[in-house]
Short mmCIF file of C-alpha atoms in Angstrom, two decimals:
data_model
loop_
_atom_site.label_atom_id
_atom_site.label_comp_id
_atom_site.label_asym_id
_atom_site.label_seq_id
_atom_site.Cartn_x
_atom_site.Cartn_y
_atom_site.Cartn_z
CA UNK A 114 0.00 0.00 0.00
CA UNK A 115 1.27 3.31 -0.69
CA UNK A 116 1.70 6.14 0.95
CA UNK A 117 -0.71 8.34 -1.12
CA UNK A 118 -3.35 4.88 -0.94
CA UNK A 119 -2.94 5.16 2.95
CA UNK A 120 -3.52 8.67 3.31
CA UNK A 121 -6.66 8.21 1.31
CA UNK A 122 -8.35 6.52 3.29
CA UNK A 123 -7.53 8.10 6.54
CA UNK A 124 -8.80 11.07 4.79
CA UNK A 125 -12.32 9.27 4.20
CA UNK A 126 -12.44 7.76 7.85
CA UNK A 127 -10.94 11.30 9.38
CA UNK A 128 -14.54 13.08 7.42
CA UNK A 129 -16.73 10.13 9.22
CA UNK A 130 -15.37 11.09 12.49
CA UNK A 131 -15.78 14.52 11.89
CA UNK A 132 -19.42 13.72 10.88
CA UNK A 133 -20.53 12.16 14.00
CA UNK A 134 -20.94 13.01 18.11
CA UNK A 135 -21.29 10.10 18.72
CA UNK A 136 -18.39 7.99 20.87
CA UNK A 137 -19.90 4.56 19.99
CA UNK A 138 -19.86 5.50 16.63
CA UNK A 139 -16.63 7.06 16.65
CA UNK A 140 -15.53 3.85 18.19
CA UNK A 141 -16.75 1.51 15.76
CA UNK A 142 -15.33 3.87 12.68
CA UNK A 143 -11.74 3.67 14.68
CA UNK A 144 -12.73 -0.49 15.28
CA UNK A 145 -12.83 -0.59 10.75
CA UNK A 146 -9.21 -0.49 11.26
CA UNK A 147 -8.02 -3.66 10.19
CA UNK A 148 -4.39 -3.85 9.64
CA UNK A 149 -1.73 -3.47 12.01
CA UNK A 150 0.27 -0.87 9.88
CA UNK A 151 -2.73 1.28 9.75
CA UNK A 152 -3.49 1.08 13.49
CA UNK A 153 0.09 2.12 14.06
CA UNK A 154 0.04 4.91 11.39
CA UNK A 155 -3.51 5.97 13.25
CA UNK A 156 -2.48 5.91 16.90
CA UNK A 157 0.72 8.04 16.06
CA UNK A 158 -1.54 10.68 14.38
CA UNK A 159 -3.93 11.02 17.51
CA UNK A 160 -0.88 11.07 19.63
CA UNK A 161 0.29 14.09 17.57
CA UNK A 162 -2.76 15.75 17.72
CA UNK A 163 -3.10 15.54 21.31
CA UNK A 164 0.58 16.77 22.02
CA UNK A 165 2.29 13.94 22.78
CA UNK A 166 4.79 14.17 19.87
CA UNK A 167 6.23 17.75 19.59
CA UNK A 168 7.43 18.89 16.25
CA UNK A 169 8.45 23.12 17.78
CA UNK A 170 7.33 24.86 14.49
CA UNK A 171 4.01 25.56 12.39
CA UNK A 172 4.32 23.28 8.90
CA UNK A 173 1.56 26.11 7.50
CA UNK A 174 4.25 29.24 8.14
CA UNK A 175 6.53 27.29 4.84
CA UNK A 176 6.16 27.98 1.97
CA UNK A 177 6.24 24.71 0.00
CA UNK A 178 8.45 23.59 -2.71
CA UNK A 179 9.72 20.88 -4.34
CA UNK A 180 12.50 19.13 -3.58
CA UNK A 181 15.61 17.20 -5.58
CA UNK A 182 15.58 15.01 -2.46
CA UNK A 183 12.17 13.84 -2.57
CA UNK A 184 12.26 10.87 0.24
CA UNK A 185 10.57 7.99 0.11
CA UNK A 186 8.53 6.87 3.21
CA UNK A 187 6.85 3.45 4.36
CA UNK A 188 4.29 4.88 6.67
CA UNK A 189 2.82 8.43 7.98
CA UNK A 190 3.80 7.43 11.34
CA UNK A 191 7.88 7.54 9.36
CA UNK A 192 7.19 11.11 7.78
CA UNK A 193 5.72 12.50 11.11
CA UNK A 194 8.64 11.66 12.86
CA UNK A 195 11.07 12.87 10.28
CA UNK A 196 9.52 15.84 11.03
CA UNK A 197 10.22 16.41 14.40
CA UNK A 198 14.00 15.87 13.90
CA UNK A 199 14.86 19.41 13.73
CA UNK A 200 13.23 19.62 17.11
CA UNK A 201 14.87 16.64 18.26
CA UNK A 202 18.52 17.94 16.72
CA UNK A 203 17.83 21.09 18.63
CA UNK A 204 17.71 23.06 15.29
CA UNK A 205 14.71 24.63 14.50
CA UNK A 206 16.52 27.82 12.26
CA UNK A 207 14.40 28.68 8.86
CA UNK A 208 16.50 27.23 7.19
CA UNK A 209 16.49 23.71 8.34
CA UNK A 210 13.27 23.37 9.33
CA UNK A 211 12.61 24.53 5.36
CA UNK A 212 14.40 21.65 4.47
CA UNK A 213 12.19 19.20 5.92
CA UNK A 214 8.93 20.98 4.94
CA UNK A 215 10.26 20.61 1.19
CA UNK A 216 10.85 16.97 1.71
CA UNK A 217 7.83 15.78 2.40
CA UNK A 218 6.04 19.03 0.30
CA UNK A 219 3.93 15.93 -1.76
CA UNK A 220 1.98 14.98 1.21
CA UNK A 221 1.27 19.05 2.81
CA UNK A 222 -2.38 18.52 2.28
CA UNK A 223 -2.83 15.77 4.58
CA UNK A 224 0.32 16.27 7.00
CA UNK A 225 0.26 19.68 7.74
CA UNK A 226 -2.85 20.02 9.86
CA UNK A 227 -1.77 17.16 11.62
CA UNK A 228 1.49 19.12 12.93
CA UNK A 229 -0.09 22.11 13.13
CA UNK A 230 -2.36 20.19 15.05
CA UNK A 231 -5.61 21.55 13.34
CA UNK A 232 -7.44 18.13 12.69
CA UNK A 233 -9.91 17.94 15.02
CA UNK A 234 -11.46 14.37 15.70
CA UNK A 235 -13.16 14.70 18.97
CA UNK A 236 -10.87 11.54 19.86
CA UNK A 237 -9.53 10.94 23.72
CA UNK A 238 -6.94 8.08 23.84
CA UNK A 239 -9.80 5.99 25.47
CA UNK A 240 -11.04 5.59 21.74
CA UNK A 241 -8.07 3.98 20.30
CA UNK A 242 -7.03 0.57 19.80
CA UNK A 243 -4.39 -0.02 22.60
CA UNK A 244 -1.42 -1.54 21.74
CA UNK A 245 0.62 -1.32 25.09
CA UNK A 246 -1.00 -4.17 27.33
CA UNK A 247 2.12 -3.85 30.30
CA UNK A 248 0.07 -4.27 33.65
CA UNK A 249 0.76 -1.40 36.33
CA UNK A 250 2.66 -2.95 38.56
CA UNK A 251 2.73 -2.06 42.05
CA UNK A 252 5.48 -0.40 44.50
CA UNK A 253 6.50 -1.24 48.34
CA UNK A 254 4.47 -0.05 50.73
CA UNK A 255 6.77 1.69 53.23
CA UNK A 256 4.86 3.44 55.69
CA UNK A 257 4.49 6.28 53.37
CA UNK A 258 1.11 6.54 50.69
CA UNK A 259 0.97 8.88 47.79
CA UNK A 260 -1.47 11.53 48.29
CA UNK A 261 -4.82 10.56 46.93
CA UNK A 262 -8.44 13.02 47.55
CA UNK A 263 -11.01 10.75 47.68
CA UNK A 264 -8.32 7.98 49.61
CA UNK A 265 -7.70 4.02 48.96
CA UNK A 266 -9.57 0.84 48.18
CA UNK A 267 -7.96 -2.26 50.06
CA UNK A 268 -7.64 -5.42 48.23
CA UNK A 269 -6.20 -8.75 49.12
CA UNK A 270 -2.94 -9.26 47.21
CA UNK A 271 -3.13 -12.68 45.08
CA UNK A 272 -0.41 -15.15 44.56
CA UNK A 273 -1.07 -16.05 40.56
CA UNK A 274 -0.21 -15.40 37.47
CA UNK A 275 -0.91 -12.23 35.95
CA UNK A 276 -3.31 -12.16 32.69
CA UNK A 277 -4.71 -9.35 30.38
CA UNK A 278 -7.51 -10.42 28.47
CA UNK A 279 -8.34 -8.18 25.22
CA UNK A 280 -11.53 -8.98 23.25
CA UNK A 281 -10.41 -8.57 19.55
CA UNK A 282 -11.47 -10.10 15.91
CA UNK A 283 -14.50 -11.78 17.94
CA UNK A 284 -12.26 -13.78 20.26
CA UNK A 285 -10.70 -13.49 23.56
CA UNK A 286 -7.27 -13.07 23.42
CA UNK A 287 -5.34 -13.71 27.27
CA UNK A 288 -1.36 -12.55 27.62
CA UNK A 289 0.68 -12.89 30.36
CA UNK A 290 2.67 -9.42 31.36
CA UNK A 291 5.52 -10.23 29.21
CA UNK A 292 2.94 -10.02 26.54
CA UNK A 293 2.71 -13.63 25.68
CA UNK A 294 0.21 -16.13 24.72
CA UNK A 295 -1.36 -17.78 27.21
CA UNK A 296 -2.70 -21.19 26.65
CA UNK A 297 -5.60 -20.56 28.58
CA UNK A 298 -9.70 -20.02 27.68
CA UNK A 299 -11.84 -17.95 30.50
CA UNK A 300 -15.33 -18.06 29.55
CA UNK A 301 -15.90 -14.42 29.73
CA UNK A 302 -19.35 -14.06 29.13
CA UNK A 303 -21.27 -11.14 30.69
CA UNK A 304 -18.20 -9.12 30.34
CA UNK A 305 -17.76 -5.83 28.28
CA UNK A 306 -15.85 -6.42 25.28
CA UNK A 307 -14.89 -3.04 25.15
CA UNK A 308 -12.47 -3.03 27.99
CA UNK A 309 -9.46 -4.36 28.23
CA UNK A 310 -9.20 -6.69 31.82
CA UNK A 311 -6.27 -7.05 34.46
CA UNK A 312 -5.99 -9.69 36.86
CA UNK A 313 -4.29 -13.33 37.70
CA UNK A 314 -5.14 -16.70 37.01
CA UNK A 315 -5.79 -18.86 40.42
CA UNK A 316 -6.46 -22.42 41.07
CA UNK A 317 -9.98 -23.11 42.74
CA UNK A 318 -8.17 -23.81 45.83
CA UNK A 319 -6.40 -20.72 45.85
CA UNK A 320 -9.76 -19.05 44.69
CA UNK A 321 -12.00 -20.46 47.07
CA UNK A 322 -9.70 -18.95 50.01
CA UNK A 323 -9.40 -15.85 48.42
CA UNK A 324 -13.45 -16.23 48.96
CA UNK A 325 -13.28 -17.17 52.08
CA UNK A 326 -10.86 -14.35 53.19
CA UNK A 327 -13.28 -11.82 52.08
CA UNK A 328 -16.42 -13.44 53.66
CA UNK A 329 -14.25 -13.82 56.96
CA UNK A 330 -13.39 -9.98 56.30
CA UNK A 331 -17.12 -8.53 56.20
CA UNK A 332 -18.27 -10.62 59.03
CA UNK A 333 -15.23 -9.42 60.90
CA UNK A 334 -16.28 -5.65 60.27
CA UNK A 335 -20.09 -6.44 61.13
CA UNK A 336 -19.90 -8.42 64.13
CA UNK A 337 -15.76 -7.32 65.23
CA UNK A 338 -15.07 -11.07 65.84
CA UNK A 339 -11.90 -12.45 63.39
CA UNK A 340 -12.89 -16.22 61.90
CA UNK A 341 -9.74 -17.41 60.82
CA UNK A 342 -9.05 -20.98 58.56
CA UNK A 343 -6.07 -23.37 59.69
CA UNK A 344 -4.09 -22.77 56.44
CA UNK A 345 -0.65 -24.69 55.36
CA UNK A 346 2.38 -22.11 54.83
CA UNK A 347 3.38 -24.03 52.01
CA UNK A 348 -0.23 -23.68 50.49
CA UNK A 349 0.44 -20.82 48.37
CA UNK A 350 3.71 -21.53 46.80
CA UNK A 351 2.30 -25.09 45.79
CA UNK A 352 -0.49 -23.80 44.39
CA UNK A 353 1.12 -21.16 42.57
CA UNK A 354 3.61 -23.49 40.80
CA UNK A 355 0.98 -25.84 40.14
CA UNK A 356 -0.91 -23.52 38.62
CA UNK A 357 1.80 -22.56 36.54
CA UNK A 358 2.59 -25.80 35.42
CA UNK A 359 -1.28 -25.98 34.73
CA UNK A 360 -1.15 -22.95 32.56
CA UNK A 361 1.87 -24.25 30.16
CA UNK A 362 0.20 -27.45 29.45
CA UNK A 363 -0.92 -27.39 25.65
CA UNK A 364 -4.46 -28.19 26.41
CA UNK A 365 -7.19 -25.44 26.69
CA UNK A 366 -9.43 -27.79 29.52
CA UNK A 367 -8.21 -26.20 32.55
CA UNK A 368 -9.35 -26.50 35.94
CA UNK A 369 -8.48 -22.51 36.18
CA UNK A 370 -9.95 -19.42 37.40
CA UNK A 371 -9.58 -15.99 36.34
CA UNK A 372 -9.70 -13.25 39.35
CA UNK A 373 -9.91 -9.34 37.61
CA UNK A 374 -9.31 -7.20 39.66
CA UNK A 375 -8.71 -4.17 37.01
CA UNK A 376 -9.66 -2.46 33.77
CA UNK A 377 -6.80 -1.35 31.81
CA UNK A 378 -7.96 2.61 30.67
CA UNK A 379 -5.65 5.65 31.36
CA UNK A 380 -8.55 8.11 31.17
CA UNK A 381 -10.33 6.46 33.96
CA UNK A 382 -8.78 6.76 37.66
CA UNK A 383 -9.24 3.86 39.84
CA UNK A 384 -12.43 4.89 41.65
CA UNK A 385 -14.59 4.79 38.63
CA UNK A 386 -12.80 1.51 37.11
CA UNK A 387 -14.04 -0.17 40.18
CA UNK A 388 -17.27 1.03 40.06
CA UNK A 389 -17.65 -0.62 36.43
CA UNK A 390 -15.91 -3.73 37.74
CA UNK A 391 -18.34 -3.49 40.39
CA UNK A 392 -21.46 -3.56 38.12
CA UNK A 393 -19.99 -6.48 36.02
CA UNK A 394 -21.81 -10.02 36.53
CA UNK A 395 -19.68 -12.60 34.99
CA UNK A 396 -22.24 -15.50 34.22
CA UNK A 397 -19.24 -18.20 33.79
CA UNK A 398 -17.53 -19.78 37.19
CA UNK A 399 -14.14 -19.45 35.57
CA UNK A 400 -14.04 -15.40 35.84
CA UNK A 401 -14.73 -13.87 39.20
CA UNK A 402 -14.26 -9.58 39.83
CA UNK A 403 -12.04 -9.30 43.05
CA UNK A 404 -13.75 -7.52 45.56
CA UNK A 405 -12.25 -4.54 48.00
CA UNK A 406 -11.76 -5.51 51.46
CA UNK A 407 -12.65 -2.26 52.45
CA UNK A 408 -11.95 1.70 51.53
CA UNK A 409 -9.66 3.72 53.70
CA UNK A 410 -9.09 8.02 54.23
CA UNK A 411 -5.51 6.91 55.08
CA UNK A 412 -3.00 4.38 56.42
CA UNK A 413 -4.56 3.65 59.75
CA UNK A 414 -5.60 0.03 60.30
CA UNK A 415 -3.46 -1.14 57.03
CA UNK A 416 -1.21 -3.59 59.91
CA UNK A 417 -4.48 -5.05 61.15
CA UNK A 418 -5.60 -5.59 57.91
CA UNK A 419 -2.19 -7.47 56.84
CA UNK A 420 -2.34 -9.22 60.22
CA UNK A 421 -5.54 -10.62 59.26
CA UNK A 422 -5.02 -11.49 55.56
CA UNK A 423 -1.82 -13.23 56.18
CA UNK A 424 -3.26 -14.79 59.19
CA UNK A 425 -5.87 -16.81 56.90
CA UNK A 426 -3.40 -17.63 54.61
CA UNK A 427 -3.18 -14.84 52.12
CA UNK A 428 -0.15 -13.12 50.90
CA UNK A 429 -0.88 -10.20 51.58
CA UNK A 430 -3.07 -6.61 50.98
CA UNK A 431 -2.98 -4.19 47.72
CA UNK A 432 -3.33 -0.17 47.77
CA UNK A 433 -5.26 1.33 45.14
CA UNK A 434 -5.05 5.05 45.16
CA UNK A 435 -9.00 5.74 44.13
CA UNK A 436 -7.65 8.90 42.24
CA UNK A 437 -5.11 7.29 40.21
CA UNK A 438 -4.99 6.27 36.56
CA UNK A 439 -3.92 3.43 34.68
CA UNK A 440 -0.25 3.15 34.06
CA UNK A 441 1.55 0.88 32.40
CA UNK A 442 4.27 0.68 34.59
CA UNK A 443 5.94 0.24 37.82
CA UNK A 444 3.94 3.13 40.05
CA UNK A 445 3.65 3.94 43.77
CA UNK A 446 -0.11 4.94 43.05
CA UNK A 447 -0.03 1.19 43.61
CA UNK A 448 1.30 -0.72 46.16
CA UNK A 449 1.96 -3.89 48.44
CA UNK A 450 1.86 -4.46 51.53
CA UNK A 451 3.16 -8.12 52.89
CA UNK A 452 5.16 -9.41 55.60
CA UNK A 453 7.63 -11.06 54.16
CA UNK A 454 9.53 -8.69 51.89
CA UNK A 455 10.76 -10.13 48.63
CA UNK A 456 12.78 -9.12 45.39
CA UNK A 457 12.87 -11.00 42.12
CA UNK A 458 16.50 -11.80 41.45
CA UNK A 459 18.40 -13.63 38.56
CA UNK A 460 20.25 -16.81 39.15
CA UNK A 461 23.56 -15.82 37.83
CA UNK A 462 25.46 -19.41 39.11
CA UNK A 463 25.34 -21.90 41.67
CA UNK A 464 27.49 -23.55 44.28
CA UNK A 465 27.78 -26.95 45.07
CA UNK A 466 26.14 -28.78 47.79
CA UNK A 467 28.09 -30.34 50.73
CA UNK A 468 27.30 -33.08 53.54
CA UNK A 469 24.15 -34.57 52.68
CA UNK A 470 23.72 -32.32 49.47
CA UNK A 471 26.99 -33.53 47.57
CA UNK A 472 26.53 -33.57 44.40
CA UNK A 473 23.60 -31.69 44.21
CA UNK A 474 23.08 -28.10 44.21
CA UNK A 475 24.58 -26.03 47.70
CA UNK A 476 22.90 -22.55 47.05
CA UNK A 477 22.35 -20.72 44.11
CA UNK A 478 23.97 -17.18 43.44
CA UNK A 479 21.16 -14.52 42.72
CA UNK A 480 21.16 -10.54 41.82
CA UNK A 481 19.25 -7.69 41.09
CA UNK A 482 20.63 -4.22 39.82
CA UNK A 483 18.56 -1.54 40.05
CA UNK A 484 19.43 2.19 39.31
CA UNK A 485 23.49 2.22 40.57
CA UNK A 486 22.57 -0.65 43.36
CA UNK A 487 23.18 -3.89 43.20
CA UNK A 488 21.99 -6.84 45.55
CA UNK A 489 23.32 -10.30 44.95
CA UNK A 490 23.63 -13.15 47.85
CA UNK A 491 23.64 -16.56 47.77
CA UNK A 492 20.70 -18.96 48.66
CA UNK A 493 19.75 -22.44 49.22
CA UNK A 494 16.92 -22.10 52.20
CA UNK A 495 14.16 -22.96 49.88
CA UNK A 496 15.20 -25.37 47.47
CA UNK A 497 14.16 -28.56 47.69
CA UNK A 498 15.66 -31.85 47.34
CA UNK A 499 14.27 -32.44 44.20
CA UNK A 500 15.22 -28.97 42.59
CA UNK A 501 18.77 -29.78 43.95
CA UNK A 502 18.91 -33.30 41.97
CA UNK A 503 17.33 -31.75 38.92
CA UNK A 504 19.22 -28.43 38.04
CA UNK A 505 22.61 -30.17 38.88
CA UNK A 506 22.18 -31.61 35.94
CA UNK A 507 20.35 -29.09 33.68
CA UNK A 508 22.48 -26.10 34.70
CA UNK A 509 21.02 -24.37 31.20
CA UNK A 510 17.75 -24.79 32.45
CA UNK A 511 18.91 -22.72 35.77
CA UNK A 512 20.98 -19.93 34.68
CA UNK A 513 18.81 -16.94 34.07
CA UNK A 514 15.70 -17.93 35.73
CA UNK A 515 14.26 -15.43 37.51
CA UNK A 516 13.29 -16.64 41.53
CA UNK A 517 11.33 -14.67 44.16
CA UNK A 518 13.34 -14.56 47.31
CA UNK A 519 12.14 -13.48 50.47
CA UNK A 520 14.41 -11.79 52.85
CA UNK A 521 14.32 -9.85 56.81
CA UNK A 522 16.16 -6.80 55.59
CA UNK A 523 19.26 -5.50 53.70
CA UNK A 524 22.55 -5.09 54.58
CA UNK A 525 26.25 -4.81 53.15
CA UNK A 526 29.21 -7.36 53.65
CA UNK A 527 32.09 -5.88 55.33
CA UNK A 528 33.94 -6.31 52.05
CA UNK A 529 31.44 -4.48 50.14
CA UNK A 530 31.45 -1.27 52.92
CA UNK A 531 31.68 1.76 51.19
CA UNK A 532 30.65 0.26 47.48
CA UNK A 533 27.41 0.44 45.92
CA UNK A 534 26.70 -3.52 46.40
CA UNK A 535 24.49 -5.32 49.11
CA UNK A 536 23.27 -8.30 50.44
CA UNK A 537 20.29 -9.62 51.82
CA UNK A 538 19.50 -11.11 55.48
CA UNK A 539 18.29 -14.39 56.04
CA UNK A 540 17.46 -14.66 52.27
CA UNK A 541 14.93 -17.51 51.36
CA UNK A 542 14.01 -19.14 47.90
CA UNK A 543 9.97 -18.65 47.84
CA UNK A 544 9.62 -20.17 44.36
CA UNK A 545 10.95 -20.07 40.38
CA UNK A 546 8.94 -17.22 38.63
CA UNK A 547 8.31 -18.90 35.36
CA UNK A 548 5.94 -16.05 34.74
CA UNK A 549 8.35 -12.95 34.32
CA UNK A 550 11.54 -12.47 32.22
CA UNK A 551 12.71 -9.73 34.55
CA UNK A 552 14.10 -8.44 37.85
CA UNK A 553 12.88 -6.39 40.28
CA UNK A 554 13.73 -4.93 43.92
CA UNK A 555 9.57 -4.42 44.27
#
């Protein structure tokens, strides 16, 4: 398709959005978009006309002519952002910036009012196709919450593994947070296919004390006494590798359930996302909406809530900052509060086992870098004796991984005093993260 062919028919769907008030109709013109390169060449045009790409000069205030260097271009998105090199290069004389304009002279008609940022669509960024599905992920909670009007909404923290779920060419489509497939199948009926859902996939176990927690919670508030379930310590990390191990197999008949517990829109602060979560009935018994615990004006109370979470066998309690938008990224308008605290290091080697683990694996040697920091230890509490036996001998298999490990507190080495790397106390393997590429200190 060429360039002239694509600009064509944005200029026939830019005069039906024009034509219309209507978001749902606006929606469905911006929903004809059927081919990736055109959603990308779309979505950078809206992002220019809303300001998010600067280009420092009116395209209109040129006079146009034609140019011996005539450049050829694969997409608008390409020729919008050759424009904003002289920006970019920090030179925005007459001169240069004349340059460009006569480069791209051919397509003035349609480009300029897009720089000049005279299009007007009646588009928010709620209307467009997303195509960044990264989950906000959540901060420590440290005794310190960011500032928020109308204050929090208190939800348990859940031990799965994290799933968006897009609706898109009539299907159900479920990534992890990396982004990738998931060979999973939620039947999502009663759910609005317009949104775009965040949440984790649990086992019914781990669902139906999630459940439980929240029943025990209410009755706690009416009546002020605590009910609390015998639980196993080891329940959760079991569950949560099973699960896992659940969620790889290539079969779509899964004994799985999917908790939301968000909606991924960046227009829409958190207060109002819940309250359409709120209203949503899902009529399968694979999907269930995550409930809050309870709303708080501040931080009192947020101990006794952990206490009582973690005393039934949860993990632990989630912030949500009611004023707060979606972001699609680590933020501290989101956070977590649990009692064990925890990083997600790399394995970077191994040492080998002694006394009754010889010939096995000893401890493995983890890190995590963040900013000019850097935490590395090494670790064996955890492991068990079949993980020892098995990554002895498929080393390749272990370098890399990515493995929560729970910890007291930090501290430095009296070899590392003065240097910018640390060490964790009583570190503790809690289990392999199969489920994230990456490290973090959160």
């Amino acid at each position: 398709m060429t360039i002239k062919e694509r600009m064509e028919i944005f200029s026939e769907l830019f005069d039906d959005l024009t034509n219309t008030n209507s978001q749902l109709e606006k929606r469905q013109i911006i929903n004809s978009i059927v081919t990736d390169s055109l959603q990308d060449d779309f979505n950078y045009i809206i992002e220019c006309l809303n300001g998010k790409h600067k280009f420092g000069y009116k395209y209109s205030n040129y006079i146009l002519k034609s140019s011996n260097t005539l450049k050829n271009f694969d997409s608008i998105k390409e020729i919008l952002e050759f424009l904003q090199e002289p920006k970019i290069n920090k030179d925005l004389s007459q001169d240069n910036i004349q340059e460009y304009v006569n480069d791209t002279y051919e397509y003035a008609w349609f480009i300029g009012p897009i720089v000049d940022r005279e299009l007007k669509l009646g588009i928010g960024n709620s209307l467009l196709k997303k195509t960044n599905y990264e989950p906000m992920l959540a901060k420590k909670y440290e005794g310190m919450l960011p500032y928020s009007k109308e204050g929090y909404a208190i939800t348990e923290k859940l031990d799965g593994n994290r799933c968006i779920a897009r609706f898109e060419n009539g299907i159900w489509i479920f990534t992890s947070r990396n982004g990738k497939i998931m060979n999973v199948n939620f039947d999502m009926s009663g759910l609005d296919v317009d949104y775009v859902y965040d949440g984790e996939v649990l086992s019914p176990k781990q669902t139906e004390l999630s459940k439980q927690i929240f029943d025990a919670f209410k009755q706690r508030e009416i009546t002020g006494n605590m009910i609390i379930f015998s639980t196993n310590d080891d329940t959760s990390t079991d569950d949560f590798n099973n699960t896992s191990g659940i969620i790889n197999r290539h079969t779509l008949d899964k004994k799985l359930i999917y908790n939301i517990f968000d909606i991924q829109d960046e227009e829409l602060n958190y207060q109002y996302r819940r309250y359409l979560l709120n209203g949503m009935k899902p009529e399968s018994n694979d999907v269930r909406i995550l409930p809050v615990l309870t709303y708080q004006r501040d931080d009192e109370n947020l101990h006794d809530y952990l206490n009582f979470v973690t005393s039934m066998g949860g993990e632990g309690i989630m912030i949500n900052a009611l004023n707060a938008k979606y972001e699609h990224k680590r933020t501290d308008k989101l956070l977590k509060f649990k009692k064990v605290q925890t990083m997600d290091m790399k394995v970077i080697g191994y040492l080998p086992g002694t006394g009754k683990y010889t010939g096995l694996i000893g401890s493995l040697r983890v890190e995590v870098k963040d900013n000019d920091k850097i935490y590395r230890c090494n670790v064996g509490s955890g492991l068990t004796d079949v993980q020892r036996e098995y990554f002895i001998t498929h080393t390749n298999e272990l370098i890399g991984k990515i493995v929560e490990v729970g910890y007291f507190s930090i501290c430095q080495d009296i070899q590392n005093k003065g240097t910018n790397i640390y060490s964790l106390r009583f570190p503790r393997i809690l289990k392999f993260r199969y489920d994230k590429n990456e490290t973090s200190i959160y």
